[in-house]
Amino acid sequence: MAENIRLMQGNEAVAEGAMIGGLRFFGGYPITPSTEIAEILARRLPKVGGKFIQMEDEIASVGAIIGASLAGSKSMTATSGPGFSLMVEGIGYAYMAEVPTVIVNVQRGGPSTGLPTKVAQADTMQARWGTHGDYIAIALAPQSVRETLDLTVRAMNLAEVYRTPVTLLTDEVLGHMREKVTIPEEGELEIINRQKPDVPASWYKHFEITPNFKSPMASFGDGYRFHVTGLTHDEEGFPTNKSVEILAKLTKLRNKIMRYLDDICQIETDGMEDAHVAVYAYGIVARAARQAVQMARARRMKVGQVRPITIWPSHDKKYKEIFSSKNLEAVIVAELNQGQLVYEVQRLVPKHVEVISLNRFDSELITPAQILNKIKEVR
Amino acid sequence: MAQRSDITHKYLRAKKKFPNVWCAGCGIGIVMGSLIRAIDKLELDRDNVTLVSGIGCSSRLPVYLDFNTLHTTHGRALAFATGVKLANPKMHVIVITGDGDALAIGGNHFIHSCRRNMDITCILINNQIYGMTGGQFSPTTPTDSHAATAPYGNKEYPFDIPKLAMGAGASYVARGTVYHVTQLDQLIYDGIQKRGFSLVEAFSNCHTYFGRLNRLGDSVKMLEEMKKNALPLKAAAKMPPDKVQGKLLTGVFCDVEREEYCDRYDALIQSLQGK
Amino acid sequence: MSMTNHSKPDKTGASHNDSELIDRYEIRLSGSGGQGLILAGVMLAEAVATIDGKNCVQTQSYGPEARGGASRADVVISSGEIYYPKPMQLDMLLALSQEACDNYYHDLRENGLLIVDSHLVTQVPTTRCIGIPFSQLARHEIGNTMVANVISLGAICAISGVVSEAGLIEVVKRRAPRGTEEKNLAALQLGLVEGKKAKDRIRL
């Protein structure tokens, strides 16, 4: 059997993807069920000249990766719910200061300390609205170990291209599950590095508002000597109280993402053309959905599936198209929480389409049988 | 003085950022002058200097200076600085912080930065109060002093900053005051030169809040009090303990050699890469 | 809201009449914490995935129960794509403790096969059961109780055929702690022999 085929854990795949994507800095704090990511990167990063540091808490971890990113390193941290809650302060800073960072949240049961070793998808909304203020979040969610690897690389790419934090939402089952993975060949996955300025230092504006809303990013030490702050700032980075500059800054934060939904948003659909019922689920639950859809089709039911790979931002237009499929009568939204994305779906379906919530929050996965039963109830 | 002023102006973002936010007579500007003179004397390449700060009056300092400057969230300057330094060990990383920023909300990062011994210089401007938010008591407000949130006197005990830093493992610990400027220049100069974590406490005045709420007079009066109350460690060593009681000890509290974090990490990289 | 208990599969749901499930084999290795069952599950999965070339997903139960209480590793094997990563109805259950046998027997499908440690599991819930004294064999034949898990892998291979003998040999070599390769390989061979004997005995 080929060398590049391995039995790999989801958390290992994050580390593998990070190495492939060019990660050079990881700052983190141990927390179940994400810790394997830190452990593997502690071993691997120094071998390629990268840096690993275990910080004193999650607040410090996200601070350190922001600092490292500003110094020019591709940076990442990994955590789980309670740690993510501590990180949102720093993540908010990274939105405001437009610092490329990747935050992996291996979701576990909550609220609070909750269930360290059990699966949940209850941080879905936190990934969108975790920190205070207005911003557009990017969050990606894989369903398999190999996709975890691929989306880790993609999260790093998106962070660098759009100068923003990107959250990778996995979960306890995916993080600890082992699966056959073909390690990508060198050059198989696209790796994107941040765009550096090519103007003289006196012309450089670290937060320049350009026609395409993408601004080149110098690193500390490159000779540009810019200012970075979490205060609302002008294009040079200096704090401002002028409403015209405030408007420009916050509009830029929005537009730099919303103008590129077609690039950022990945949605997988299957059999939606003639589906009477659709199952909408992300991450590990999408696999139960896929199984249930196969079982339903074996019973000659017309069932489709929608799987958001990019959880945030929502590509409203695309979803509206998908859900306006002519025969569609109902959408089952299956989530490992008490109902979060279901409100997003409700907002995007035509009036005559029923939205049915299928929730599980007893620390176990939603089973294909549960989804199949729901499908049968609709039919 | 004229010559000194020239040096200062060389490093200011004069056209962009002034006037500053500080009250007339604030000691933070004096610390800024000392920092500039120390950096100038060390002839550091300013592209390779990063100033990192948190939130508060003192943390506004970096924005006025023409270096790489990073104004972070409250208490987290040292955490951000740790990332900058480890990612680029050639960078001279200087953290400007205050008593509330470094010791209350950032207390955890402070002790762990001391312990980790990364080559970061932390200038902690101690004015014994939260100035920016209007005079609430801080971890260094003396017991029974008055503050906006201690209207009947502060019931808590203050941190002794040098002892805290030494206990946590800092390689270089010193205290100066904004009255004793020449000494402060030297302490910051030595702190930046020190390979390892160095902590320079710059004792300063907040006449606007701490002074007013405790009837200590204007900034001149507070500086005069600093002059009277400061006692160099060397002089204190020769004095009976009762005479030292209540004095503000100044000078170098500790200066030890410990292998620096980034050096140790680089050695690890070298050995793993078989160099 | 739907809240069914996962440990008791919903009989109205999946059945092996579903075409997608024909090419799917589900095994649970269960027992007490410390019996090396999660490692055995990983070894089984690794042999299937990296040497036999089939698709395979291995999951496990962590948490307080992994310390001394019931412990389990699940392996789903298919030559096609595996959608749902956890077992829906077990084809095979290995139980190395009475508690595990009692807890998980109900997850076995109608014609599923139960393999127990005949020394540790004295009350079996079905006659469709193979008993092999794994722990006793480990102690007396190999001289190390720690290899009971590897003996059971050999038996699973001989009885189910879902994993190749060559695959297991390779993975045991890879994964055995240094200096214990011989013992572990001997344990695997013993398991293969005992498994074959048991299979002939019961004539499934």
PDB file of N, CA and C in Angstrom, chain A residues 148-214:
ATOM      1  N   THR A 148     -10.888  17.641   6.925  1.00  0.00           N
ATOM      2  CA  THR A 148     -10.314  18.448   7.998  1.00  0.00           C
ATOM      3  C   THR A 148      -8.952  18.980   7.571  1.00  0.00           C
ATOM      4  N   LEU A 149      -8.179  18.095   6.963  1.00  0.00           N
ATOM      5  CA  LEU A 149      -6.863  18.506   6.457  1.00  0.00           C
ATOM      6  C   LEU A 149      -7.019  19.602   5.393  1.00  0.00           C
ATOM      7  N   ASP A 150      -7.890  19.336   4.436  1.00  0.00           N
ATOM      8  CA  ASP A 150      -8.072  20.286   3.324  1.00  0.00           C
ATOM      9  C   ASP A 150      -8.566  21.644   3.818  1.00  0.00           C
ATOM     10  N   LEU A 151      -9.519  21.610   4.730  1.00  0.00           N
ATOM     11  CA  LEU A 151     -10.104  22.881   5.184  1.00  0.00           C
ATOM     12  C   LEU A 151      -9.178  23.636   6.132  1.00  0.00           C
ATOM     13  N   THR A 152      -8.259  22.931   6.776  1.00  0.00           N
ATOM     14  CA  THR A 152      -7.246  23.634   7.576  1.00  0.00           C
ATOM     15  C   THR A 152      -6.387  24.495   6.652  1.00  0.00           C
ATOM     16  N   VAL A 153      -5.988  23.895   5.540  1.00  0.00           N
ATOM     17  CA  VAL A 153      -5.201  24.646   4.553  1.00  0.00           C
ATOM     18  C   VAL A 153      -6.029  25.812   4.012  1.00  0.00           C
ATOM     19  N   ARG A 154      -7.294  25.522   3.724  1.00  0.00           N
ATOM     20  CA  ARG A 154      -8.163  26.564   3.166  1.00  0.00           C
ATOM     21  C   ARG A 154      -8.398  27.685   4.178  1.00  0.00           C
ATOM     22  N   ALA A 155      -8.549  27.321   5.446  1.00  0.00           N
ATOM     23  CA  ALA A 155      -8.739  28.344   6.481  1.00  0.00           C
ATOM     24  C   ALA A 155      -7.531  29.276   6.517  1.00  0.00           C
ATOM     25  N   MET A 156      -6.347  28.688   6.406  1.00  0.00           N
ATOM     26  CA  MET A 156      -5.138  29.510   6.399  1.00  0.00           C
ATOM     27  C   MET A 156      -5.099  30.402   5.167  1.00  0.00           C
ATOM     28  N   ASN A 157      -5.469  29.847   4.029  1.00  0.00           N
ATOM     29  CA  ASN A 157      -5.498  30.640   2.797  1.00  0.00           C
ATOM     30  C   ASN A 157      -6.467  31.812   2.914  1.00  0.00           C
ATOM     31  N   LEU A 158      -7.681  31.521   3.397  1.00  0.00           N
ATOM     32  CA  LEU A 158      -8.693  32.578   3.494  1.00  0.00           C
ATOM     33  C   LEU A 158      -8.251  33.659   4.477  1.00  0.00           C
ATOM     34  N   ALA A 159      -7.629  33.231   5.584  1.00  0.00           N
ATOM     35  CA  ALA A 159      -7.150  34.202   6.575  1.00  0.00           C
ATOM     36  C   ALA A 159      -6.151  35.165   5.931  1.00  0.00           C
ATOM     37  N   GLU A 160      -5.259  34.612   5.135  1.00  0.00           N
ATOM     38  CA  GLU A 160      -4.217  35.440   4.519  1.00  0.00           C
ATOM     39  C   GLU A 160      -4.795  36.341   3.421  1.00  0.00           C
ATOM     40  N   VAL A 161      -5.694  35.782   2.620  1.00  0.00           N
ATOM     41  CA  VAL A 161      -6.251  36.556   1.503  1.00  0.00           C
ATOM     42  C   VAL A 161      -7.118  37.705   2.019  1.00  0.00           C
ATOM     43  N   TYR A 162      -7.948  37.390   3.020  1.00  0.00           N
ATOM     44  CA  TYR A 162      -8.915  38.408   3.466  1.00  0.00           C
ATOM     45  C   TYR A 162      -8.483  39.123   4.741  1.00  0.00           C
ATOM     46  N   ARG A 163      -7.261  38.849   5.210  1.00  0.00           N
ATOM     47  CA  ARG A 163      -6.722  39.493   6.420  1.00  0.00           C
ATOM     48  C   ARG A 163      -7.742  39.472   7.548  1.00  0.00           C
ATOM     49  N   THR A 164      -8.091  38.284   7.968  1.00  0.00           N
ATOM     50  CA  THR A 164      -9.146  38.146   8.962  1.00  0.00           C
ATOM     51  C   THR A 164      -8.966  36.838   9.723  1.00  0.00           C
ATOM     52  N   PRO A 165      -9.507  36.753  10.940  1.00  0.00           N
ATOM     53  CA  PRO A 165      -9.514  35.448  11.611  1.00  0.00           C
ATOM     54  C   PRO A 165     -10.449  34.491  10.879  1.00  0.00           C
ATOM     55  N   VAL A 166     -10.081  33.237  10.816  1.00  0.00           N
ATOM     56  CA  VAL A 166     -10.953  32.206  10.263  1.00  0.00           C
ATOM     57  C   VAL A 166     -11.070  31.093  11.300  1.00  0.00           C
ATOM     58  N   THR A 167     -12.309  30.685  11.570  1.00  0.00           N
ATOM     59  CA  THR A 167     -12.534  29.614  12.539  1.00  0.00           C
ATOM     60  C   THR A 167     -12.771  28.301  11.804  1.00  0.00           C
ATOM     61  N   LEU A 168     -12.079  27.271  12.254  1.00  0.00           N
ATOM     62  CA  LEU A 168     -12.351  25.926  11.753  1.00  0.00           C
ATOM     63  C   LEU A 168     -13.153  25.217  12.837  1.00  0.00           C
ATOM     64  N   LEU A 169     -14.396  24.858  12.485  1.00  0.00           N
ATOM     65  CA  LEU A 169     -15.292  24.229  13.463  1.00  0.00           C
ATOM     66  C   LEU A 169     -15.296  22.722  13.254  1.00  0.00           C
ATOM     67  N   THR A 170     -14.608  22.009  14.116  1.00  0.00           N
ATOM     68  CA  THR A 170     -14.751  20.555  14.081  1.00  0.00           C
ATOM     69  C   THR A 170     -15.467  20.151  15.370  1.00  0.00           C
ATOM     70  N   ASP A 171     -15.368  18.907  15.750  1.00  0.00           N
ATOM     71  CA  ASP A 171     -16.032  18.475  16.975  1.00  0.00           C
ATOM     72  C   ASP A 171     -15.300  17.279  17.557  1.00  0.00           C
ATOM     73  N   GLU A 172     -15.728  16.868  18.729  1.00  0.00           N
ATOM     74  CA  GLU A 172     -15.037  15.799  19.453  1.00  0.00           C
ATOM     75  C   GLU A 172     -14.965  14.509  18.644  1.00  0.00           C
ATOM     76  N   VAL A 173     -16.057  14.125  17.997  1.00  0.00           N
ATOM     77  CA  VAL A 173     -16.036  12.861  17.253  1.00  0.00           C
ATOM     78  C   VAL A 173     -15.060  12.959  16.084  1.00  0.00           C
ATOM     79  N   LEU A 174     -15.169  14.026  15.328  1.00  0.00           N
ATOM     80  CA  LEU A 174     -14.293  14.207  14.168  1.00  0.00           C
ATOM     81  C   LEU A 174     -12.832  14.332  14.610  1.00  0.00           C
ATOM     82  N   GLY A 175     -12.614  15.044  15.710  1.00  0.00           N
ATOM     83  CA  GLY A 175     -11.253  15.267  16.195  1.00  0.00           C
ATOM     84  C   GLY A 175     -10.561  13.982  16.620  1.00  0.00           C
ATOM     85  N   HIS A 176     -11.320  13.082  17.201  1.00  0.00           N
ATOM     86  CA  HIS A 176     -10.712  11.864  17.735  1.00  0.00           C
ATOM     87  C   HIS A 176     -10.883  10.649  16.837  1.00  0.00           C
ATOM     88  N   MET A 177     -11.752  10.764  15.836  1.00  0.00           N
ATOM     89  CA  MET A 177     -12.021   9.625  14.971  1.00  0.00           C
ATOM     90  C   MET A 177     -10.838   9.382  14.040  1.00  0.00           C
ATOM     91  N   ARG A 178     -10.575   8.095  13.803  1.00  0.00           N
ATOM     92  CA  ARG A 178      -9.502   7.749  12.867  1.00  0.00           C
ATOM     93  C   ARG A 178     -10.119   7.245  11.574  1.00  0.00           C
ATOM     94  N   GLU A 179      -9.524   7.689  10.476  1.00  0.00           N
ATOM     95  CA  GLU A 179     -10.090   7.358   9.181  1.00  0.00           C
ATOM     96  C   GLU A 179      -8.957   7.220   8.173  1.00  0.00           C
ATOM     97  N   LYS A 180      -9.230   6.448   7.141  1.00  0.00           N
ATOM     98  CA  LYS A 180      -8.220   6.314   6.080  1.00  0.00           C
ATOM     99  C   LYS A 180      -8.078   7.637   5.334  1.00  0.00           C
ATOM    100  N   VAL A 181      -6.855   8.096   5.232  1.00  0.00           N
ATOM    101  CA  VAL A 181      -6.613   9.376   4.564  1.00  0.00           C
ATOM    102  C   VAL A 181      -5.479   9.219   3.569  1.00  0.00           C
ATOM    103  N   THR A 182      -5.704   9.763   2.399  1.00  0.00           N
ATOM    104  CA  THR A 182      -4.593   9.866   1.453  1.00  0.00           C
ATOM    105  C   THR A 182      -3.969  11.241   1.630  1.00  0.00           C
ATOM    106  N   ILE A 183      -2.717  11.252   2.058  1.00  0.00           N
ATOM    107  CA  ILE A 183      -2.038  12.531   2.266  1.00  0.00           C
ATOM    108  C   ILE A 183      -1.809  13.182   0.901  1.00  0.00           C
ATOM    109  N   PRO A 184      -2.198  14.448   0.743  1.00  0.00           N
ATOM    110  CA  PRO A 184      -2.032  15.071  -0.576  1.00  0.00           C
ATOM    111  C   PRO A 184      -0.568  15.158  -0.981  1.00  0.00           C
ATOM    112  N   GLU A 185      -0.370  15.024  -2.267  1.00  0.00           N
ATOM    113  CA  GLU A 185       0.973  15.171  -2.825  1.00  0.00           C
ATOM    114  C   GLU A 185       1.402  16.627  -2.709  1.00  0.00           C
ATOM    115  N   GLU A 186       2.704  16.834  -2.751  1.00  0.00           N
ATOM    116  CA  GLU A 186       3.186  18.202  -2.709  1.00  0.00           C
ATOM    117  C   GLU A 186       2.649  18.955  -3.927  1.00  0.00           C
ATOM    118  N   GLY A 187       2.101  20.134  -3.697  1.00  0.00           N
ATOM    119  CA  GLY A 187       1.569  20.926  -4.793  1.00  0.00           C
ATOM    120  C   GLY A 187       0.113  20.614  -5.128  1.00  0.00           C
ATOM    121  N   GLU A 188      -0.435  19.573  -4.500  1.00  0.00           N
ATOM    122  CA  GLU A 188      -1.825  19.200  -4.793  1.00  0.00           C
ATOM    123  C   GLU A 188      -2.799  20.250  -4.246  1.00  0.00           C
ATOM    124  N   LEU A 189      -2.484  20.777  -3.070  1.00  0.00           N
ATOM    125  CA  LEU A 189      -3.363  21.776  -2.476  1.00  0.00           C
ATOM    126  C   LEU A 189      -2.808  23.170  -2.709  1.00  0.00           C
ATOM    127  N   GLU A 190      -3.705  24.080  -3.019  1.00  0.00           N
ATOM    128  CA  GLU A 190      -3.274  25.454  -3.236  1.00  0.00           C
ATOM    129  C   GLU A 190      -2.876  26.098  -1.908  1.00  0.00           C
ATOM    130  N   ILE A 191      -1.728  26.736  -1.881  1.00  0.00           N
ATOM    131  CA  ILE A 191      -1.270  27.442  -0.678  1.00  0.00           C
ATOM    132  C   ILE A 191      -1.151  28.914  -1.030  1.00  0.00           C
ATOM    133  N   ILE A 192      -1.819  29.774  -0.286  1.00  0.00           N
ATOM    134  CA  ILE A 192      -1.786  31.199  -0.599  1.00  0.00           C
ATOM    135  C   ILE A 192      -1.074  31.953   0.520  1.00  0.00           C
ATOM    136  N   ASN A 193      -0.160  32.796   0.146  1.00  0.00           N
ATOM    137  CA  ASN A 193       0.545  33.627   1.116  1.00  0.00           C
ATOM    138  C   ASN A 193       0.024  35.054   1.052  1.00  0.00           C
ATOM    139  N   ARG A 194       0.231  35.791   2.130  1.00  0.00           N
ATOM    140  CA  ARG A 194      -0.339  37.138   2.169  1.00  0.00           C
ATOM    141  C   ARG A 194       0.355  38.051   1.170  1.00  0.00           C
ATOM    142  N   GLN A 195      -0.446  39.009   0.711  1.00  0.00           N
ATOM    143  CA  GLN A 195       0.075  39.975  -0.250  1.00  0.00           C
ATOM    144  C   GLN A 195       0.845  41.044   0.506  1.00  0.00           C
ATOM    145  N   LYS A 196       2.102  41.249   0.094  1.00  0.00           N
ATOM    146  CA  LYS A 196       2.952  42.243   0.757  1.00  0.00           C
ATOM    147  C   LYS A 196       2.925  43.547  -0.046  1.00  0.00           C
ATOM    148  N   PRO A 197       3.161  44.677   0.614  1.00  0.00           N
ATOM    149  CA  PRO A 197       3.158  45.945  -0.124  1.00  0.00           C
ATOM    150  C   PRO A 197       4.402  46.066  -1.004  1.00  0.00           C
ATOM    151  N   ASP A 198       4.252  46.811  -2.103  1.00  0.00           N
ATOM    152  CA  ASP A 198       5.440  47.066  -2.923  1.00  0.00           C
ATOM    153  C   ASP A 198       5.675  48.566  -3.067  1.00  0.00           C
ATOM    154  N   VAL A 199       5.019  49.340  -2.211  1.00  0.00           N
ATOM    155  CA  VAL A 199       5.187  50.800  -2.263  1.00  0.00           C
ATOM    156  C   VAL A 199       6.257  51.226  -1.271  1.00  0.00           C
ATOM    157  N   PRO A 200       6.828  52.452  -1.455  1.00  0.00           N
ATOM    158  CA  PRO A 200       7.769  52.952  -0.455  1.00  0.00           C
ATOM    159  C   PRO A 200       7.056  53.157   0.889  1.00  0.00           C
ATOM    160  N   ALA A 201       7.841  53.105   1.954  1.00  0.00           N
ATOM    161  CA  ALA A 201       7.271  53.171   3.303  1.00  0.00           C
ATOM    162  C   ALA A 201       6.406  54.413   3.504  1.00  0.00           C
ATOM    163  N   SER A 202       6.805  55.518   2.900  1.00  0.00           N
ATOM    164  CA  SER A 202       6.063  56.757   3.142  1.00  0.00           C
ATOM    165  C   SER A 202       4.666  56.723   2.497  1.00  0.00           C
ATOM    166  N   TRP A 203       4.494  55.855   1.530  1.00  0.00           N
ATOM    167  CA  TRP A 203       3.175  55.747   0.893  1.00  0.00           C
ATOM    168  C   TRP A 203       2.287  54.704   1.561  1.00  0.00           C
ATOM    169  N   TYR A 204       2.906  53.847   2.337  1.00  0.00           N
ATOM    170  CA  TYR A 204       2.191  52.672   2.830  1.00  0.00           C
ATOM    171  C   TYR A 204       1.123  53.029   3.864  1.00  0.00           C
ATOM    172  N   LYS A 205      -0.062  52.483   3.663  1.00  0.00           N
ATOM    173  CA  LYS A 205      -1.117  52.566   4.669  1.00  0.00           C
ATOM    174  C   LYS A 205      -1.518  51.140   5.027  1.00  0.00           C
ATOM    175  N   HIS A 206      -1.336  50.789   6.284  1.00  0.00           N
ATOM    176  CA  HIS A 206      -1.547  49.397   6.691  1.00  0.00           C
ATOM    177  C   HIS A 206      -3.001  48.967   6.497  1.00  0.00           C
ATOM    178  N   PHE A 207      -3.910  49.931   6.586  1.00  0.00           N
ATOM    179  CA  PHE A 207      -5.338  49.597   6.476  1.00  0.00           C
ATOM    180  C   PHE A 207      -5.983  50.291   5.281  1.00  0.00           C
ATOM    181  N   GLU A 208      -5.206  50.427   4.232  1.00  0.00           N
ATOM    182  CA  GLU A 208      -5.676  51.152   3.058  1.00  0.00           C
ATOM    183  C   GLU A 208      -7.008  50.580   2.541  1.00  0.00           C
ATOM    184  N   ILE A 209      -7.897  51.484   2.190  1.00  0.00           N
ATOM    185  CA  ILE A 209      -9.165  51.037   1.598  1.00  0.00           C
ATOM    186  C   ILE A 209      -9.024  51.134   0.087  1.00  0.00           C
ATOM    187  N   THR A 210      -8.878  49.986  -0.543  1.00  0.00           N
ATOM    188  CA  THR A 210      -8.634  49.919  -1.973  1.00  0.00           C
ATOM    189  C   THR A 210      -9.947  49.596  -2.676  1.00  0.00           C
ATOM    190  N   PRO A 211      -9.982  49.761  -3.992  1.00  0.00           N
ATOM    191  CA  PRO A 211     -11.237  49.478  -4.702  1.00  0.00           C
ATOM    192  C   PRO A 211     -11.734  48.040  -4.497  1.00  0.00           C
ATOM    193  N   ASN A 212     -10.818  47.099  -4.347  1.00  0.00           N
ATOM    194  CA  ASN A 212     -11.285  45.714  -4.147  1.00  0.00           C
ATOM    195  C   ASN A 212     -11.302  45.314  -2.664  1.00  0.00           C
ATOM    196  N   PHE A 213     -11.090  46.261  -1.811  1.00  0.00           N
ATOM    197  CA  PHE A 213     -11.138  46.063  -0.349  1.00  0.00           C
ATOM    198  C   PHE A 213     -10.063  45.115   0.189  1.00  0.00           C
ATOM    199  N   LYS A 214      -9.083  44.824  -0.639  1.00  0.00           N
ATOM    200  CA  LYS A 214      -7.970  44.010  -0.146  1.00  0.00           C
ATOM    201  C   LYS A 214      -6.774  44.933   0.042  1.00  0.00           C
TER     202      LYS A 214
END
